[in-house]
GROMACS .gro file of N, CA, C and O in nm:
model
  316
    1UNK      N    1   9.491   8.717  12.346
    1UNK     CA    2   9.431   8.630  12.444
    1UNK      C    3   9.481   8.670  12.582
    1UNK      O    4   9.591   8.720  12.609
    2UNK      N    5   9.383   8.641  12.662
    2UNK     CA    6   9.458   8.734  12.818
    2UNK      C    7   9.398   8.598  12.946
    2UNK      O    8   9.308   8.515  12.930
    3UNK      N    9   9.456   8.611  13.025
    3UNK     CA   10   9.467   8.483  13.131
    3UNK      C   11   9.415   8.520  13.217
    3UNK      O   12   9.482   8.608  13.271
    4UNK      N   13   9.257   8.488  13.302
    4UNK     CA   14   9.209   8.540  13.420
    4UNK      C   15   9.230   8.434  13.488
    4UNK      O   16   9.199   8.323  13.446
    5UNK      N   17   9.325   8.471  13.684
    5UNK     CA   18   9.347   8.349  13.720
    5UNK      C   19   9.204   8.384  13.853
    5UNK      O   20   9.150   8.488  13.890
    6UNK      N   21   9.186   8.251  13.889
    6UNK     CA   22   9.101   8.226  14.003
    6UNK      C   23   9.203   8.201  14.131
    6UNK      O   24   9.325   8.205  14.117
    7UNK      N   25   9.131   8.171  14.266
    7UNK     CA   26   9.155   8.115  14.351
    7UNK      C   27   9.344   8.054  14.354
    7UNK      O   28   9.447   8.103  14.399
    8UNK      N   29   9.308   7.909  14.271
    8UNK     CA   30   9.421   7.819  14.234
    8UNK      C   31   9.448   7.869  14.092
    8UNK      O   32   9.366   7.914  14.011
    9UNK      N   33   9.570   7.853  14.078
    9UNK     CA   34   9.613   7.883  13.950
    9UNK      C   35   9.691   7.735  13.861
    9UNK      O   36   9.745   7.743  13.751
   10UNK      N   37   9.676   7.597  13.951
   10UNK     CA   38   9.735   7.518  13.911
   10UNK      C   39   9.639   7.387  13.957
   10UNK      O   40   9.636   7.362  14.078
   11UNK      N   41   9.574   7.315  13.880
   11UNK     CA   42   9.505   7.144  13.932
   11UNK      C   43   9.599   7.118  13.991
   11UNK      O   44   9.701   7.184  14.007
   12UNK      N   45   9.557   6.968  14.047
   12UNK     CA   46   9.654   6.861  14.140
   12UNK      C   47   9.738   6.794  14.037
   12UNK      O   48   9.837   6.727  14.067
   13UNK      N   49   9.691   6.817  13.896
   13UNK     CA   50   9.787   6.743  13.810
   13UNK      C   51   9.923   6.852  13.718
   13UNK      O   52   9.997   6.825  13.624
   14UNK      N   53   9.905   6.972  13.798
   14UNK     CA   54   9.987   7.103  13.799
   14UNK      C   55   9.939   7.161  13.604
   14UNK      O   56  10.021   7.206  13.524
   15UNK      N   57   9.841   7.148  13.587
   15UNK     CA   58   9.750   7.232  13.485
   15UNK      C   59   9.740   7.350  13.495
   15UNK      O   60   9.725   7.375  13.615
   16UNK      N   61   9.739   7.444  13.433
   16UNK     CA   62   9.677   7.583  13.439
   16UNK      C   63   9.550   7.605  13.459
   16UNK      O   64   9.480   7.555  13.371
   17UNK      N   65   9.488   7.664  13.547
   17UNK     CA   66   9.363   7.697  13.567
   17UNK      C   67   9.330   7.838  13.510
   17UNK      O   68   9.418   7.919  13.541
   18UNK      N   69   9.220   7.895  13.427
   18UNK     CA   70   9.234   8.047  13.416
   18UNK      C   71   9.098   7.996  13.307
   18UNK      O   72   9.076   7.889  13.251
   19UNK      N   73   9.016   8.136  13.310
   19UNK     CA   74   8.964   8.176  13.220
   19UNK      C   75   8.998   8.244  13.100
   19UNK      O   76   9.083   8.329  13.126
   20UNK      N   77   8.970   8.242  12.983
   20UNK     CA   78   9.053   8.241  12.837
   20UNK      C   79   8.943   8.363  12.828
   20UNK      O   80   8.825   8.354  12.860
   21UNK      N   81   9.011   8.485  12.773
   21UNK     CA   82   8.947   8.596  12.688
   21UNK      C   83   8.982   8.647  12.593
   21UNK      O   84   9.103   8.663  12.608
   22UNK      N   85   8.938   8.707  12.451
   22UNK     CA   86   8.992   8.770  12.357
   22UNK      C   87   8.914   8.857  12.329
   22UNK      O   88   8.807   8.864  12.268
   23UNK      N   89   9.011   8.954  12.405
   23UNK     CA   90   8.930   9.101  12.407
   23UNK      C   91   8.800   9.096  12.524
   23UNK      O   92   8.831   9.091  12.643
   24UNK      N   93   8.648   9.096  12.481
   24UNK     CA   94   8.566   9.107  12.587
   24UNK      C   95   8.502   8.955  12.591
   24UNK      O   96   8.415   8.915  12.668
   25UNK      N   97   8.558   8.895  12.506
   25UNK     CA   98   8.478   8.705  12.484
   25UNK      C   99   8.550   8.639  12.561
   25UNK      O  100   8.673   8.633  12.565
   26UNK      N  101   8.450   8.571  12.644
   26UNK     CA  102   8.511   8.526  12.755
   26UNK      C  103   8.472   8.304  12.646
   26UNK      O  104   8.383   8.229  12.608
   27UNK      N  105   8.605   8.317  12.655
   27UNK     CA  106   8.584   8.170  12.589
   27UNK      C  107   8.490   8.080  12.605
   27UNK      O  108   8.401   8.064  12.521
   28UNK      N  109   8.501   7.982  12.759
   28UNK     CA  110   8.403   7.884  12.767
   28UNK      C  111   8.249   7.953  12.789
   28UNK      O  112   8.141   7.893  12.791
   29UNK      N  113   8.268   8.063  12.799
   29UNK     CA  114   8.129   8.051  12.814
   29UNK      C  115   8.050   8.077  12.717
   29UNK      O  116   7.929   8.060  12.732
   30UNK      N  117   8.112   8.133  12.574
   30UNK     CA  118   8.054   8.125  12.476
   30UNK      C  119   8.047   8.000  12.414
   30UNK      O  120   7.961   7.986  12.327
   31UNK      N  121   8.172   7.840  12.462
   31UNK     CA  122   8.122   7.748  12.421
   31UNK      C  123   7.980   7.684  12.494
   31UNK      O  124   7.904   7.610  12.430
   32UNK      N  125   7.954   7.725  12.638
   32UNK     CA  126   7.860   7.690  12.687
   32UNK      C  127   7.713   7.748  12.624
   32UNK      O  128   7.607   7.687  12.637
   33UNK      N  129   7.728   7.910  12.538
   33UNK     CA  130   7.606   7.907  12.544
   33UNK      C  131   7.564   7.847  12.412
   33UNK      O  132   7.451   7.855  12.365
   34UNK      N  133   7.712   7.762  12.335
   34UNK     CA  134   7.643   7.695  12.194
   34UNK      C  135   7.619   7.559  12.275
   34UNK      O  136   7.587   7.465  12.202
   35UNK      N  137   7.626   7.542  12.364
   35UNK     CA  138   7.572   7.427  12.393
   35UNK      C  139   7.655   7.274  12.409
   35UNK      O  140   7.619   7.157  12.409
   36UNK      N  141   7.826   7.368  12.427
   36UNK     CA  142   7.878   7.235  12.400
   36UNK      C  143   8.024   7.232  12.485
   36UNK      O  144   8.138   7.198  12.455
   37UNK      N  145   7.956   7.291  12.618
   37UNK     CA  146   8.047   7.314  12.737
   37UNK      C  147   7.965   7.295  12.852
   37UNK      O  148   7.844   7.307  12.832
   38UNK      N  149   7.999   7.269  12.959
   38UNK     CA  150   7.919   7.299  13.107
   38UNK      C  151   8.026   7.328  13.229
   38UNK      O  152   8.132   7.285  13.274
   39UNK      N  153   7.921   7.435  13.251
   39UNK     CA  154   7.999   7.497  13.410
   39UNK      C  155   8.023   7.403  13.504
   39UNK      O  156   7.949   7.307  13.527
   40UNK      N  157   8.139   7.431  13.569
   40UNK     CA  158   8.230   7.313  13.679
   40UNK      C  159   8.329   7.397  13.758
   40UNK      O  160   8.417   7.471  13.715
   41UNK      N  161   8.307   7.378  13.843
   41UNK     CA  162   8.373   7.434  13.979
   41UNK      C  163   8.514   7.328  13.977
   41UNK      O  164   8.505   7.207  13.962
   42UNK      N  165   8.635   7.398  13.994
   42UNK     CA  166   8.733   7.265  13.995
   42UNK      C  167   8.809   7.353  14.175
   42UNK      O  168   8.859   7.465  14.170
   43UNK      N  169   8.802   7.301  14.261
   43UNK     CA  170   8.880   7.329  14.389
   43UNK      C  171   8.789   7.456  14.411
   43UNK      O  172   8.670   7.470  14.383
   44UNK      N  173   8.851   7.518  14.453
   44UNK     CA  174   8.809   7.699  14.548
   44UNK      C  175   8.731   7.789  14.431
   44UNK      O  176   8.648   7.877  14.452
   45UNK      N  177   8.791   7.734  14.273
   45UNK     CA  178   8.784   7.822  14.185
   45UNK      C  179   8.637   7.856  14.121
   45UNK      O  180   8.596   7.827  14.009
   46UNK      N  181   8.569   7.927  14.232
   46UNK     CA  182   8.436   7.954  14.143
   46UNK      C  183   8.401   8.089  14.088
   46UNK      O  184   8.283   8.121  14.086
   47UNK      N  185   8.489   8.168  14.043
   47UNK     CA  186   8.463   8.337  14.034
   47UNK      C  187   8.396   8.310  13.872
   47UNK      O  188   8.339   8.416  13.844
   48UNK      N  189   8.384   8.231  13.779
   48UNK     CA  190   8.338   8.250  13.643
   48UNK      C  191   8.274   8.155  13.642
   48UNK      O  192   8.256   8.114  13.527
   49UNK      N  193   8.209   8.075  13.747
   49UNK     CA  194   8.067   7.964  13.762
   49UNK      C  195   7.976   8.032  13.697
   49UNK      O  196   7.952   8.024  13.577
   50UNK      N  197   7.920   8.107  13.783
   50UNK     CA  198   7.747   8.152  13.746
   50UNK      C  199   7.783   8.178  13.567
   50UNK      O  200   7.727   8.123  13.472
   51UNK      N  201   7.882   8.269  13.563
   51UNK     CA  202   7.854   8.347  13.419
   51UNK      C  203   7.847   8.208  13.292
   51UNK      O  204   7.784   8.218  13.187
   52UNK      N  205   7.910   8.110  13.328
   52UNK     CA  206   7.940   8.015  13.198
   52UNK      C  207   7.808   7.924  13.297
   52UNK      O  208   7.808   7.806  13.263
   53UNK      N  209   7.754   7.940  13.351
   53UNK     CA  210   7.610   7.857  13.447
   53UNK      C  211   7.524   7.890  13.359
   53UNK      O  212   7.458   7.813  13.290
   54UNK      N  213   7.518   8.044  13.358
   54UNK     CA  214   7.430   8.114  13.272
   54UNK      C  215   7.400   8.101  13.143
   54UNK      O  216   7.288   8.102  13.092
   55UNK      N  217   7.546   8.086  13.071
   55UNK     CA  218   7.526   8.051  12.963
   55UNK      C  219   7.461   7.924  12.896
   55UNK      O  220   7.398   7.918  12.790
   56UNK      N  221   7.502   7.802  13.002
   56UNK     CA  222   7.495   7.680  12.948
   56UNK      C  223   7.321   7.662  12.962
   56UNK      O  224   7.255   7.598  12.880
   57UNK      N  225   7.270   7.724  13.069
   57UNK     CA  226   7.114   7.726  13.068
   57UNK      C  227   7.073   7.815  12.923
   57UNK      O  228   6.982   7.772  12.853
   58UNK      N  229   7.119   7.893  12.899
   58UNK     CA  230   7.053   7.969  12.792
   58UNK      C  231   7.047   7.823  12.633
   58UNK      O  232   6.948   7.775  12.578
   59UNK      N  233   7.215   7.793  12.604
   59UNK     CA  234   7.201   7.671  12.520
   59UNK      C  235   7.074   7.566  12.570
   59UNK      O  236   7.017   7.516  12.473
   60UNK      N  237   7.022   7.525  12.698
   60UNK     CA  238   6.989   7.397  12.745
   60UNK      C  239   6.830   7.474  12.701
   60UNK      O  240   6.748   7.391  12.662
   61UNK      N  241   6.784   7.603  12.703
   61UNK     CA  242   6.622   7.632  12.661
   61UNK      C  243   6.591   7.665  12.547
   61UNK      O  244   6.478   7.653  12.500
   62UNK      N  245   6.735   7.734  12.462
   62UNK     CA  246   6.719   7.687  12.312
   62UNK      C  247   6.780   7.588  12.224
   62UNK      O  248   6.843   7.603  12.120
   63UNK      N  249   6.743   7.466  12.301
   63UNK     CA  250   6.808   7.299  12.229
   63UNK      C  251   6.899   7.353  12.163
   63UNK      O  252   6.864   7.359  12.045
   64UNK      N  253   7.011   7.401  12.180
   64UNK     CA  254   7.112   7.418  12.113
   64UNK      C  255   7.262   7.260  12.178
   64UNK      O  256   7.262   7.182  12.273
   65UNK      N  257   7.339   7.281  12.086
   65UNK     CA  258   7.443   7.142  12.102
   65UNK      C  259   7.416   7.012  12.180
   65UNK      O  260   7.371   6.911  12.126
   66UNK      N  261   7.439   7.019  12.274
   66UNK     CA  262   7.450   6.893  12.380
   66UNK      C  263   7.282   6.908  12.387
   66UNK      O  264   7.224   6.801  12.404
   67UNK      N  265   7.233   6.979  12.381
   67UNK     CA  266   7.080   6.978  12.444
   67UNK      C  267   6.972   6.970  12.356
   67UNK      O  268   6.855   6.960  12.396
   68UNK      N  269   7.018   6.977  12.191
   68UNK     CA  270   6.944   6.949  12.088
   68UNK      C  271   6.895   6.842  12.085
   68UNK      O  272   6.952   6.737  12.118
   69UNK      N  273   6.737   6.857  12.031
   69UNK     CA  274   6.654   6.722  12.042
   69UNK      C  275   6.635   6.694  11.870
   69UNK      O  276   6.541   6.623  11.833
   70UNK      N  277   6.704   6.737  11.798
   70UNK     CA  278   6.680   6.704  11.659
   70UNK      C  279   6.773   6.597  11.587
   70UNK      O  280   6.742   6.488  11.539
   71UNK      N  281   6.859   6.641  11.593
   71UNK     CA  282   6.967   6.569  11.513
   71UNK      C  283   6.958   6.419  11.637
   71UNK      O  284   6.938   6.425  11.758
   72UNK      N  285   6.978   6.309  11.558
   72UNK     CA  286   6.956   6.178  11.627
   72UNK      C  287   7.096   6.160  11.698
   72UNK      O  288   7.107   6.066  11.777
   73UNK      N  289   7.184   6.229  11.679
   73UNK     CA  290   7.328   6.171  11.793
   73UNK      C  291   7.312   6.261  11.898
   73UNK      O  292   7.404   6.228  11.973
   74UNK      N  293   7.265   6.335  11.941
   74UNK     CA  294   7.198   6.395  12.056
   74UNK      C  295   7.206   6.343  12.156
   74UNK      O  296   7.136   6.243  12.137
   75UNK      N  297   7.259   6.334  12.298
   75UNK     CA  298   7.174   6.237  12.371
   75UNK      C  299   7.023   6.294  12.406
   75UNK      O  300   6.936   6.207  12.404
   76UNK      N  301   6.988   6.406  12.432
   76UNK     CA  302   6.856   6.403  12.475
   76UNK      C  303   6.747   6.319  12.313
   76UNK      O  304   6.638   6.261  12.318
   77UNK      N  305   6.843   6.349  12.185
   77UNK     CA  306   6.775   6.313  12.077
   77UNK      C  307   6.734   6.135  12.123
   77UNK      O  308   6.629   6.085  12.082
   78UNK      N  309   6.814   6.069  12.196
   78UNK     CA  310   6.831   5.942  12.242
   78UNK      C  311   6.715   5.928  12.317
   78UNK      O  312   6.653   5.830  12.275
   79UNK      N  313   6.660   5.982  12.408
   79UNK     CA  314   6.618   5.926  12.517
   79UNK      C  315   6.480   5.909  12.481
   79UNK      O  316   6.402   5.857  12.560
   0.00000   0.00000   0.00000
C-alpha cells in the first residue's frame, strides 16, 4: 500500500489525508466506481477529485451501489 499526499497532509481534526494505492489501484476511486463512495474536496486538497469524480459518474449511469434503482433499500430505489 503506498500513501499519495495532497496539498494538506493532516484535517483540522489532525487525520491523515492521502490517497490509498496498491500497486496501480487507486482505492476510493474504485470504491466510487462500485458506486459506494463520492468525490469530496476536503481543504486545498483537490489533485484526485476529477479521477474518483469520474468514477463515481461512471457507477451513477450504470445504477450501480448508491445509485441502484433495483434493490428496494436504495435510496434512488425510494424515491
Amino acid at each position: 500500500v503506498t500513501l499519495k499526499h495532497d496539498t494538506e497532509r493532516k484535517d483540522r481534526y489532525g487525520r491523515e489525508l492521502a490517497a490509498v494505492y496498491k500497486g496501480d489501484l487507486f482505492g476510493i476511486a474504485e470504491i466510487a466506481r462500485a458506486g459506494l463512495g463520492v468525490a469530496v474536496v476536503i481543504g486545498d486538497n483537490d489533485r484526485y477529485f476529477h479521477e474518483v469524480a469520474a468514477a463515481q459518474e461512471k457507477a451513477r449511469l450504470a445504477d450501480r451501489g448508491l445509485y441502484a434503482t433495483e434493490p428496494e433499500c436504495t435510496l434512488p430505489a425510494q424515491v
